[in-house]
């Protein structure tokens, strides 16, 4: 005769399993942190900062697409808005500190994200994607026509300044560790959001929005908040990028950049925390390596081929494929 199952034993087993997963996650994060701390002594810091900025951009996009199920074709608008705002303020107001310029750029991108969300959030699927693309193109043409952006020439000579008036950011090593701290803080924020009750509701909306509505959740409100947070983080990535490279250009506002962040997310692993970071690292490295060789004129077609291959054969991305392999062989 079967013994009755004790609910307390089930709860205990679940808690133990969660502790094991948390320890594994902590070990992985610890190893990655050590690698990032040591990386500038092995690789060029500016190249590493480029990877971190695009990784943050991809993490921001993944919060909206991977965890909420909203495909935005207009995220380049937030990246560029953060970059142009920070660049303009730091270039024209000598008394403004670097951190305040970055905060101002992030705040402007956040407000733009709220406007985008209010105008598009009631649409779904391809209609939502097209509305965000149309709005982003309006932003692109605004930057093309505006004198303060430098038009097609871009905005050059943005000063890095000093952090809190103490740390000289002209030094690449200092700048790298500043970008790294910001990236880690944002990554942990997204990790916390995803694991919170709010994050669980976002996942429920992605999986079955009508059921979430039937349970009494104000779905539009949750999606608007997710959109605004994603826009803010994308704007922060753009602000830091403009300070790192001391320039802001139309490339960041072009629809091509919105497509590139989609590629980063899909290649790395949509709906995973580490996937966008891996995807951004992969894409930035591929672009750099190809641009240095005889295939520099074929960068876009090759990236397009990688995109098609990922969609057809590796839909879970690099991180998703590794997770599946580990679960299959190390249970």
mmCIF file of C-alpha atoms in Angstrom:
data_model
loop_
_atom_site.group_PDB
_atom_site.id
_atom_site.type_symbol
_atom_site.label_atom_id
_atom_site.label_comp_id
_atom_site.label_asym_id
_atom_site.label_seq_id
_atom_site.Cartn_x
_atom_site.Cartn_y
_atom_site.Cartn_z
ATOM 1 C CA UNK A 1 0.000 0.000 0.000
ATOM 2 C CA UNK A 2 1.379 3.383 -1.023
ATOM 3 C CA UNK A 3 2.334 5.764 1.768
ATOM 4 C CA UNK A 4 0.550 9.158 1.679
ATOM 5 C CA UNK A 5 2.717 11.996 0.408
ATOM 6 C CA UNK A 6 3.653 14.515 3.077
ATOM 7 C CA UNK A 7 3.280 18.106 1.765
ATOM 8 C CA UNK A 8 6.088 19.192 4.100
ATOM 9 C CA UNK A 9 8.462 16.765 2.369
ATOM 10 C CA UNK A 10 7.497 18.124 -1.035
ATOM 11 C CA UNK A 11 8.106 21.679 0.147
ATOM 12 C CA UNK A 12 11.464 20.687 1.615
ATOM 13 C CA UNK A 13 12.532 19.036 -1.648
ATOM 14 C CA UNK A 14 11.548 22.118 -3.637
ATOM 15 C CA UNK A 15 13.499 24.386 -1.285
ATOM 16 C CA UNK A 16 16.576 22.164 -1.511
ATOM 17 C CA UNK A 17 16.374 22.114 -5.293
ATOM 18 C CA UNK A 18 16.111 25.904 -5.345
ATOM 19 C CA UNK A 19 19.163 26.203 -3.089
ATOM 20 C CA UNK A 20 21.168 23.997 -5.454
ATOM 21 C CA UNK A 21 20.151 26.127 -8.440
ATOM 22 C CA UNK A 22 21.020 29.325 -6.548
ATOM 23 C CA UNK A 23 24.475 27.957 -5.666
ATOM 24 C CA UNK A 24 25.133 27.009 -9.299
ATOM 25 C CA UNK A 25 24.000 30.453 -10.454
ATOM 26 C CA UNK A 26 26.241 32.109 -7.848
ATOM 27 C CA UNK A 27 29.245 30.048 -8.973
ATOM 28 C CA UNK A 28 28.698 30.944 -12.639
ATOM 29 C CA UNK A 29 28.283 34.635 -11.811
ATOM 30 C CA UNK A 30 31.419 34.544 -9.649
ATOM 31 C CA UNK A 31 33.529 33.019 -12.420
ATOM 32 C CA UNK A 32 32.215 35.536 -14.947
ATOM 33 C CA UNK A 33 32.935 38.423 -12.560
ATOM 34 C CA UNK A 34 36.541 37.293 -12.114
ATOM 35 C CA UNK A 35 36.966 37.048 -15.884
ATOM 36 C CA UNK A 36 35.539 40.532 -16.389
ATOM 37 C CA UNK A 37 37.788 42.013 -13.706
ATOM 38 C CA UNK A 38 40.878 40.525 -15.321
ATOM 39 C CA UNK A 39 39.821 41.097 -18.958
ATOM 40 C CA UNK A 40 41.280 44.634 -19.487
ATOM 41 C CA UNK A 41 44.767 43.317 -18.704
ATOM 42 C CA UNK A 42 44.455 40.841 -21.581
ATOM 43 C CA UNK A 43 42.288 42.667 -24.148
ATOM 44 C CA UNK A 44 41.901 46.272 -25.279
ATOM 45 C CA UNK A 45 39.631 48.029 -22.700
ATOM 46 C CA UNK A 46 37.735 50.128 -25.277
ATOM 47 C CA UNK A 47 36.734 47.007 -27.205
ATOM 48 C CA UNK A 48 35.578 45.388 -23.956
ATOM 49 C CA UNK A 49 33.539 48.493 -23.123
ATOM 50 C CA UNK A 50 31.870 48.282 -26.516
ATOM 51 C CA UNK A 51 30.850 44.702 -25.728
ATOM 52 C CA UNK A 52 29.503 45.722 -22.294
ATOM 53 C CA UNK A 53 27.469 48.605 -23.732
ATOM 54 C CA UNK A 54 25.885 46.387 -26.383
ATOM 55 C CA UNK A 55 25.395 43.607 -23.818
ATOM 56 C CA UNK A 56 23.408 46.030 -21.640
ATOM 57 C CA UNK A 57 21.407 47.086 -24.711
ATOM 58 C CA UNK A 58 20.622 43.424 -25.438
ATOM 59 C CA UNK A 59 19.727 42.710 -21.798
ATOM 60 C CA UNK A 60 17.304 45.639 -21.909
ATOM 61 C CA UNK A 61 15.697 44.385 -25.117
ATOM 62 C CA UNK A 62 15.481 40.830 -23.780
ATOM 63 C CA UNK A 63 13.472 42.007 -20.770
ATOM 64 C CA UNK A 64 10.804 43.212 -23.181
ATOM 65 C CA UNK A 65 11.025 40.534 -25.866
ATOM 66 C CA UNK A 66 12.341 37.449 -24.083
ATOM 67 C CA UNK A 67 10.343 37.735 -20.860
ATOM 68 C CA UNK A 68 7.287 39.791 -21.858
ATOM 69 C CA UNK A 69 6.841 38.669 -25.457
ATOM 70 C CA UNK A 70 6.789 42.169 -26.991
ATOM 71 C CA UNK A 71 8.861 42.447 -30.166
ATOM 72 C CA UNK A 72 10.009 46.053 -30.546
ATOM 73 C CA UNK A 73 11.591 47.186 -33.806
ATOM 74 C CA UNK A 74 12.304 50.625 -32.357
ATOM 75 C CA UNK A 75 14.779 50.114 -29.537
ATOM 76 C CA UNK A 76 17.518 51.933 -31.444
ATOM 77 C CA UNK A 77 15.614 55.156 -30.706
ATOM 78 C CA UNK A 78 16.298 54.808 -26.980
ATOM 79 C CA UNK A 79 19.961 53.922 -27.487
ATOM 80 C CA UNK A 80 20.465 57.002 -29.669
ATOM 81 C CA UNK A 81 18.398 59.323 -27.468
ATOM 82 C CA UNK A 82 20.488 58.458 -24.430
ATOM 83 C CA UNK A 83 23.699 58.941 -26.403
ATOM 84 C CA UNK A 84 22.753 62.249 -28.032
ATOM 85 C CA UNK A 85 21.343 63.747 -24.828
ATOM 86 C CA UNK A 86 24.401 62.844 -22.773
ATOM 87 C CA UNK A 87 26.770 63.968 -25.526
ATOM 88 C CA UNK A 88 25.050 67.331 -25.978
ATOM 89 C CA UNK A 89 24.938 68.122 -22.270
ATOM 90 C CA UNK A 90 28.540 67.123 -21.570
ATOM 91 C CA UNK A 91 29.780 69.020 -24.635
ATOM 92 C CA UNK A 92 27.911 72.259 -23.919
ATOM 93 C CA UNK A 93 27.787 72.479 -20.122
ATOM 94 C CA UNK A 94 31.314 72.286 -18.736
ATOM 95 C CA UNK A 95 30.112 72.317 -15.127
ATOM 96 C CA UNK A 96 28.003 69.204 -15.589
ATOM 97 C CA UNK A 97 29.553 66.042 -14.164
ATOM 98 C CA UNK A 98 29.753 62.873 -16.251
ATOM 99 C CA UNK A 99 27.408 60.890 -14.026
ATOM 100 C CA UNK A 100 24.768 63.642 -14.216
ATOM 101 C CA UNK A 101 25.034 63.688 -18.003
ATOM 102 C CA UNK A 102 24.505 59.936 -18.119
ATOM 103 C CA UNK A 103 21.543 60.178 -15.733
ATOM 104 C CA UNK A 104 20.000 62.934 -17.882
ATOM 105 C CA UNK A 105 20.402 60.822 -21.030
ATOM 106 C CA UNK A 106 18.835 57.831 -19.297
ATOM 107 C CA UNK A 107 15.929 59.953 -18.029
ATOM 108 C CA UNK A 108 15.238 61.337 -21.519
ATOM 109 C CA UNK A 109 15.210 57.834 -22.999
ATOM 110 C CA UNK A 110 12.864 56.735 -20.196
ATOM 111 C CA UNK A 111 10.366 59.499 -21.026
ATOM 112 C CA UNK A 112 10.578 58.613 -24.712
ATOM 113 C CA UNK A 113 9.962 54.970 -23.786
ATOM 114 C CA UNK A 114 6.849 55.972 -21.854
ATOM 115 C CA UNK A 115 5.555 57.873 -24.902
ATOM 116 C CA UNK A 116 6.265 54.881 -27.161
ATOM 117 C CA UNK A 117 4.554 52.532 -24.720
ATOM 118 C CA UNK A 118 1.395 54.621 -24.398
ATOM 119 C CA UNK A 119 1.085 54.848 -28.183
ATOM 120 C CA UNK A 120 1.803 51.216 -29.031
ATOM 121 C CA UNK A 121 1.001 48.956 -26.077
ATOM 122 C CA UNK A 122 -2.615 48.278 -27.097
ATOM 123 C CA UNK A 123 -1.419 46.708 -30.341
ATOM 124 C CA UNK A 124 -0.222 43.125 -30.483
ATOM 125 C CA UNK A 125 2.061 40.993 -32.612
ATOM 126 C CA UNK A 126 3.253 42.454 -35.899
ATOM 127 C CA UNK A 127 1.127 45.573 -35.381
ATOM 128 C CA UNK A 128 2.996 46.394 -32.176
ATOM 129 C CA UNK A 129 6.332 45.851 -33.943
ATOM 130 C CA UNK A 130 5.351 48.101 -36.863
ATOM 131 C CA UNK A 131 4.157 50.914 -34.590
ATOM 132 C CA UNK A 132 7.442 50.891 -32.674
ATOM 133 C CA UNK A 133 9.373 50.869 -35.963
ATOM 134 C CA UNK A 134 7.384 53.840 -37.288
ATOM 135 C CA UNK A 135 7.920 55.820 -34.083
ATOM 136 C CA UNK A 136 11.633 55.018 -34.115
ATOM 137 C CA UNK A 137 11.901 56.258 -37.706
ATOM 138 C CA UNK A 138 10.339 59.558 -36.627
ATOM 139 C CA UNK A 139 13.045 59.836 -33.975
ATOM 140 C CA UNK A 140 15.697 58.981 -36.575
ATOM 141 C CA UNK A 141 14.544 61.756 -38.924
ATOM 142 C CA UNK A 142 14.428 64.189 -35.992
ATOM 143 C CA UNK A 143 18.094 63.453 -35.278
ATOM 144 C CA UNK A 144 18.944 63.774 -38.997
ATOM 145 C CA UNK A 145 17.369 67.234 -39.229
ATOM 146 C CA UNK A 146 18.444 68.627 -35.854
ATOM 147 C CA UNK A 147 21.480 70.904 -35.772
ATOM 148 C CA UNK A 148 22.578 69.898 -32.268
ATOM 149 C CA UNK A 149 23.209 66.292 -33.364
ATOM 150 C CA UNK A 150 25.547 67.248 -36.193
ATOM 151 C CA UNK A 151 23.259 65.504 -38.686
ATOM 152 C CA UNK A 152 25.021 62.846 -40.737
ATOM 153 C CA UNK A 153 28.398 63.911 -39.350
ATOM 154 C CA UNK A 154 27.399 62.990 -35.809
ATOM 155 C CA UNK A 155 28.476 64.508 -32.512
ATOM 156 C CA UNK A 156 32.219 64.341 -31.844
ATOM 157 C CA UNK A 157 34.583 65.272 -29.036
ATOM 158 C CA UNK A 158 32.286 64.397 -26.142
ATOM 159 C CA UNK A 159 34.377 64.813 -22.969
ATOM 160 C CA UNK A 160 34.611 61.900 -20.561
ATOM 161 C CA UNK A 161 35.333 64.171 -17.604
ATOM 162 C CA UNK A 162 35.700 62.891 -14.077
ATOM 163 C CA UNK A 163 33.479 60.574 -12.072
ATOM 164 C CA UNK A 164 32.218 62.335 -8.914
ATOM 165 C CA UNK A 165 34.962 64.882 -9.553
ATOM 166 C CA UNK A 166 37.552 62.365 -8.351
ATOM 167 C CA UNK A 167 38.185 59.607 -10.894
ATOM 168 C CA UNK A 168 39.657 60.569 -14.256
ATOM 169 C CA UNK A 169 37.604 58.794 -16.922
ATOM 170 C CA UNK A 170 40.046 59.731 -19.673
ATOM 171 C CA UNK A 171 42.014 56.748 -18.401
ATOM 172 C CA UNK A 172 40.654 53.694 -20.247
ATOM 173 C CA UNK A 173 41.103 51.401 -17.244
ATOM 174 C CA UNK A 174 39.093 53.704 -14.968
ATOM 175 C CA UNK A 175 36.431 54.050 -17.646
ATOM 176 C CA UNK A 176 36.237 50.285 -18.100
ATOM 177 C CA UNK A 177 35.622 49.573 -14.432
ATOM 178 C CA UNK A 178 32.982 52.305 -14.278
ATOM 179 C CA UNK A 179 31.140 50.753 -17.246
ATOM 180 C CA UNK A 180 31.549 47.310 -15.686
ATOM 181 C CA UNK A 181 30.008 48.426 -12.370
ATOM 182 C CA UNK A 182 27.040 49.995 -14.184
ATOM 183 C CA UNK A 183 26.562 46.876 -16.321
ATOM 184 C CA UNK A 184 26.680 44.505 -13.328
ATOM 185 C CA UNK A 185 24.207 46.675 -11.395
ATOM 186 C CA UNK A 186 21.762 46.682 -14.334
ATOM 187 C CA UNK A 187 22.220 42.950 -14.934
ATOM 188 C CA UNK A 188 21.435 42.195 -11.278
ATOM 189 C CA UNK A 189 18.435 44.530 -11.471
ATOM 190 C CA UNK A 190 17.020 42.623 -14.434
ATOM 191 C CA UNK A 191 17.780 39.334 -12.678
ATOM 192 C CA UNK A 192 15.839 40.556 -9.642
ATOM 193 C CA UNK A 193 12.938 41.778 -11.779
ATOM 194 C CA UNK A 194 12.663 38.462 -13.621
ATOM 195 C CA UNK A 195 12.676 36.405 -10.394
ATOM 196 C CA UNK A 196 10.199 38.699 -8.591
ATOM 197 C CA UNK A 197 6.396 38.274 -8.564
ATOM 198 C CA UNK A 198 6.243 41.050 -11.161
ATOM 199 C CA UNK A 199 8.575 39.057 -13.392
ATOM 200 C CA UNK A 200 6.416 35.958 -13.019
ATOM 201 C CA UNK A 201 3.420 37.968 -14.196
ATOM 202 C CA UNK A 202 5.391 39.166 -17.230
ATOM 203 C CA UNK A 203 6.175 35.532 -18.092
ATOM 204 C CA UNK A 204 2.489 34.660 -17.684
ATOM 205 C CA UNK A 205 1.545 37.490 -20.052
ATOM 206 C CA UNK A 206 4.017 36.182 -22.613
ATOM 207 C CA UNK A 207 2.738 32.591 -22.364
ATOM 208 C CA UNK A 208 -0.997 33.311 -22.283
ATOM 209 C CA UNK A 209 -2.149 36.925 -22.143
ATOM 210 C CA UNK A 210 -5.927 36.178 -22.178
ATOM 211 C CA UNK A 211 -5.509 33.923 -19.141
ATOM 212 C CA UNK A 212 -3.573 36.665 -17.317
ATOM 213 C CA UNK A 213 -6.413 39.055 -18.068
ATOM 214 C CA UNK A 214 -8.958 36.532 -16.805
ATOM 215 C CA UNK A 215 -7.038 36.313 -13.516
ATOM 216 C CA UNK A 216 -7.644 40.025 -12.969
ATOM 217 C CA UNK A 217 -4.250 41.487 -13.914
ATOM 218 C CA UNK A 218 -4.116 44.858 -15.634
ATOM 219 C CA UNK A 219 -1.988 43.549 -18.464
ATOM 220 C CA UNK A 220 -1.434 46.898 -20.179
ATOM 221 C CA UNK A 221 -0.033 48.425 -17.005
ATOM 222 C CA UNK A 222 2.477 45.602 -16.577
ATOM 223 C CA UNK A 223 3.553 45.809 -20.216
ATOM 224 C CA UNK A 224 3.950 49.592 -20.080
ATOM 225 C CA UNK A 225 6.195 49.315 -17.019
ATOM 226 C CA UNK A 226 8.297 46.618 -18.706
ATOM 227 C CA UNK A 227 8.606 48.788 -21.819
ATOM 228 C CA UNK A 228 9.697 51.829 -19.786
ATOM 229 C CA UNK A 229 12.307 49.860 -17.801
ATOM 230 C CA UNK A 230 13.651 48.377 -21.031
ATOM 231 C CA UNK A 231 13.828 51.826 -22.662
ATOM 232 C CA UNK A 232 15.616 53.256 -19.615
ATOM 233 C CA UNK A 233 18.292 50.544 -19.684
ATOM 234 C CA UNK A 234 18.715 50.953 -23.450
ATOM 235 C CA UNK A 235 19.110 54.709 -22.961
ATOM 236 C CA UNK A 236 21.699 54.075 -20.247
ATOM 237 C CA UNK A 237 23.629 51.843 -22.658
ATOM 238 C CA UNK A 238 23.565 54.616 -25.264
ATOM 239 C CA UNK A 239 24.672 57.247 -22.739
ATOM 240 C CA UNK A 240 27.647 55.178 -21.631
ATOM 241 C CA UNK A 241 28.529 54.323 -25.234
ATOM 242 C CA UNK A 242 28.680 58.017 -26.176
ATOM 243 C CA UNK A 243 31.032 58.704 -23.255
ATOM 244 C CA UNK A 244 33.241 55.684 -23.976
ATOM 245 C CA UNK A 245 33.741 56.510 -27.669
ATOM 246 C CA UNK A 246 33.307 60.273 -27.183
ATOM 247 C CA UNK A 247 30.859 60.430 -30.081
ATOM 248 C CA UNK A 248 27.203 59.854 -30.951
ATOM 249 C CA UNK A 249 26.135 59.022 -34.496
ATOM 250 C CA UNK A 250 23.092 58.229 -36.587
ATOM 251 C CA UNK A 251 24.115 54.570 -36.708
ATOM 252 C CA UNK A 252 22.707 54.182 -33.205
ATOM 253 C CA UNK A 253 19.309 55.550 -34.313
ATOM 254 C CA UNK A 254 19.035 53.565 -37.557
ATOM 255 C CA UNK A 255 16.557 50.692 -37.859
ATOM 256 C CA UNK A 256 19.546 48.450 -38.579
ATOM 257 C CA UNK A 257 20.585 48.814 -34.919
ATOM 258 C CA UNK A 258 17.147 47.619 -33.792
ATOM 259 C CA UNK A 259 17.601 44.556 -35.981
ATOM 260 C CA UNK A 260 21.090 43.982 -34.607
ATOM 261 C CA UNK A 261 19.904 43.841 -30.996
ATOM 262 C CA UNK A 262 17.261 41.290 -32.037
ATOM 263 C CA UNK A 263 20.048 39.203 -33.575
ATOM 264 C CA UNK A 264 22.137 39.454 -30.389
ATOM 265 C CA UNK A 265 19.216 38.285 -28.267
ATOM 266 C CA UNK A 266 18.268 35.378 -30.523
ATOM 267 C CA UNK A 267 21.834 34.155 -31.034
ATOM 268 C CA UNK A 268 22.590 34.272 -27.301
ATOM 269 C CA UNK A 269 19.290 32.838 -26.132
ATOM 270 C CA UNK A 270 15.992 34.669 -25.879
ATOM 271 C CA UNK A 271 14.370 34.509 -22.457
ATOM 272 C CA UNK A 272 17.612 33.664 -20.633
ATOM 273 C CA UNK A 273 19.509 36.075 -18.408
ATOM 274 C CA UNK A 274 22.959 35.339 -19.772
ATOM 275 C CA UNK A 275 21.884 34.854 -23.379
ATOM 276 C CA UNK A 276 21.907 38.526 -24.468
ATOM 277 C CA UNK A 277 25.380 39.005 -22.957
ATOM 278 C CA UNK A 278 26.740 36.007 -24.871
ATOM 279 C CA UNK A 279 24.915 37.099 -28.035
ATOM 280 C CA UNK A 280 26.275 40.647 -27.852
ATOM 281 C CA UNK A 281 29.807 39.333 -27.294
ATOM 282 C CA UNK A 282 29.460 36.961 -30.254
ATOM 283 C CA UNK A 283 28.018 39.533 -32.688
ATOM 284 C CA UNK A 284 30.455 42.335 -31.760
ATOM 285 C CA UNK A 285 33.400 39.946 -32.149
ATOM 286 C CA UNK A 286 32.130 38.621 -35.479
ATOM 287 C CA UNK A 287 31.669 42.161 -36.810
ATOM 288 C CA UNK A 288 35.148 43.163 -35.685
ATOM 289 C CA UNK A 289 36.867 40.084 -37.095
ATOM 290 C CA UNK A 290 35.079 40.324 -40.447
ATOM 291 C CA UNK A 291 35.720 44.061 -40.778
ATOM 292 C CA UNK A 292 39.459 43.439 -40.445
ATOM 293 C CA UNK A 293 39.640 40.888 -43.254
ATOM 294 C CA UNK A 294 38.734 40.434 -46.924
ATOM 295 C CA UNK A 295 35.061 39.838 -46.033
ATOM 296 C CA UNK A 296 34.511 43.352 -44.636
ATOM 297 C CA UNK A 297 31.997 44.144 -47.416
ATOM 298 C CA UNK A 298 30.034 41.005 -46.526
ATOM 299 C CA UNK A 299 29.414 41.702 -42.837
ATOM 300 C CA UNK A 300 25.658 42.298 -43.181
ATOM 301 C CA UNK A 301 24.958 39.256 -45.423
ATOM 302 C CA UNK A 302 26.956 37.013 -43.080
ATOM 303 C CA UNK A 303 25.084 38.329 -40.036
ATOM 304 C CA UNK A 304 21.842 37.783 -41.943
ATOM 305 C CA UNK A 305 22.872 34.192 -42.606
ATOM 306 C CA UNK A 306 23.653 33.689 -38.915
ATOM 307 C CA UNK A 307 20.209 35.080 -38.073
ATOM 308 C CA UNK A 308 18.458 32.669 -40.461
ATOM 309 C CA UNK A 309 20.509 29.720 -39.207
ATOM 310 C CA UNK A 310 19.693 30.581 -35.586
ATOM 311 C CA UNK A 311 15.965 30.843 -36.261
ATOM 312 C CA UNK A 312 15.869 27.567 -38.217
ATOM 313 C CA UNK A 313 18.257 25.346 -36.270
ATOM 314 C CA UNK A 314 19.112 26.923 -32.889
ATOM 315 C CA UNK A 315 15.937 28.615 -31.732
ATOM 316 C CA UNK A 316 17.011 28.468 -28.092
ATOM 317 C CA UNK A 317 20.310 30.222 -28.869
ATOM 318 C CA UNK A 318 23.790 29.478 -27.563
ATOM 319 C CA UNK A 319 22.896 29.597 -23.871
ATOM 320 C CA UNK A 320 19.633 27.717 -24.393
ATOM 321 C CA UNK A 321 21.433 24.961 -26.312
ATOM 322 C CA UNK A 322 24.063 24.641 -23.560
ATOM 323 C CA UNK A 323 21.379 24.470 -20.873
ATOM 324 C CA UNK A 324 19.555 21.729 -22.783
ATOM 325 C CA UNK A 325 22.791 19.785 -23.242
ATOM 326 C CA UNK A 326 23.660 20.044 -19.525
ATOM 327 C CA UNK A 327 20.183 18.921 -18.437
ATOM 328 C CA UNK A 328 20.282 15.983 -20.837
ATOM 329 C CA UNK A 329 23.716 14.704 -19.806
ATOM 330 C CA UNK A 330 24.151 15.822 -16.159
ATOM 331 C CA UNK A 331 20.851 15.159 -14.455
#
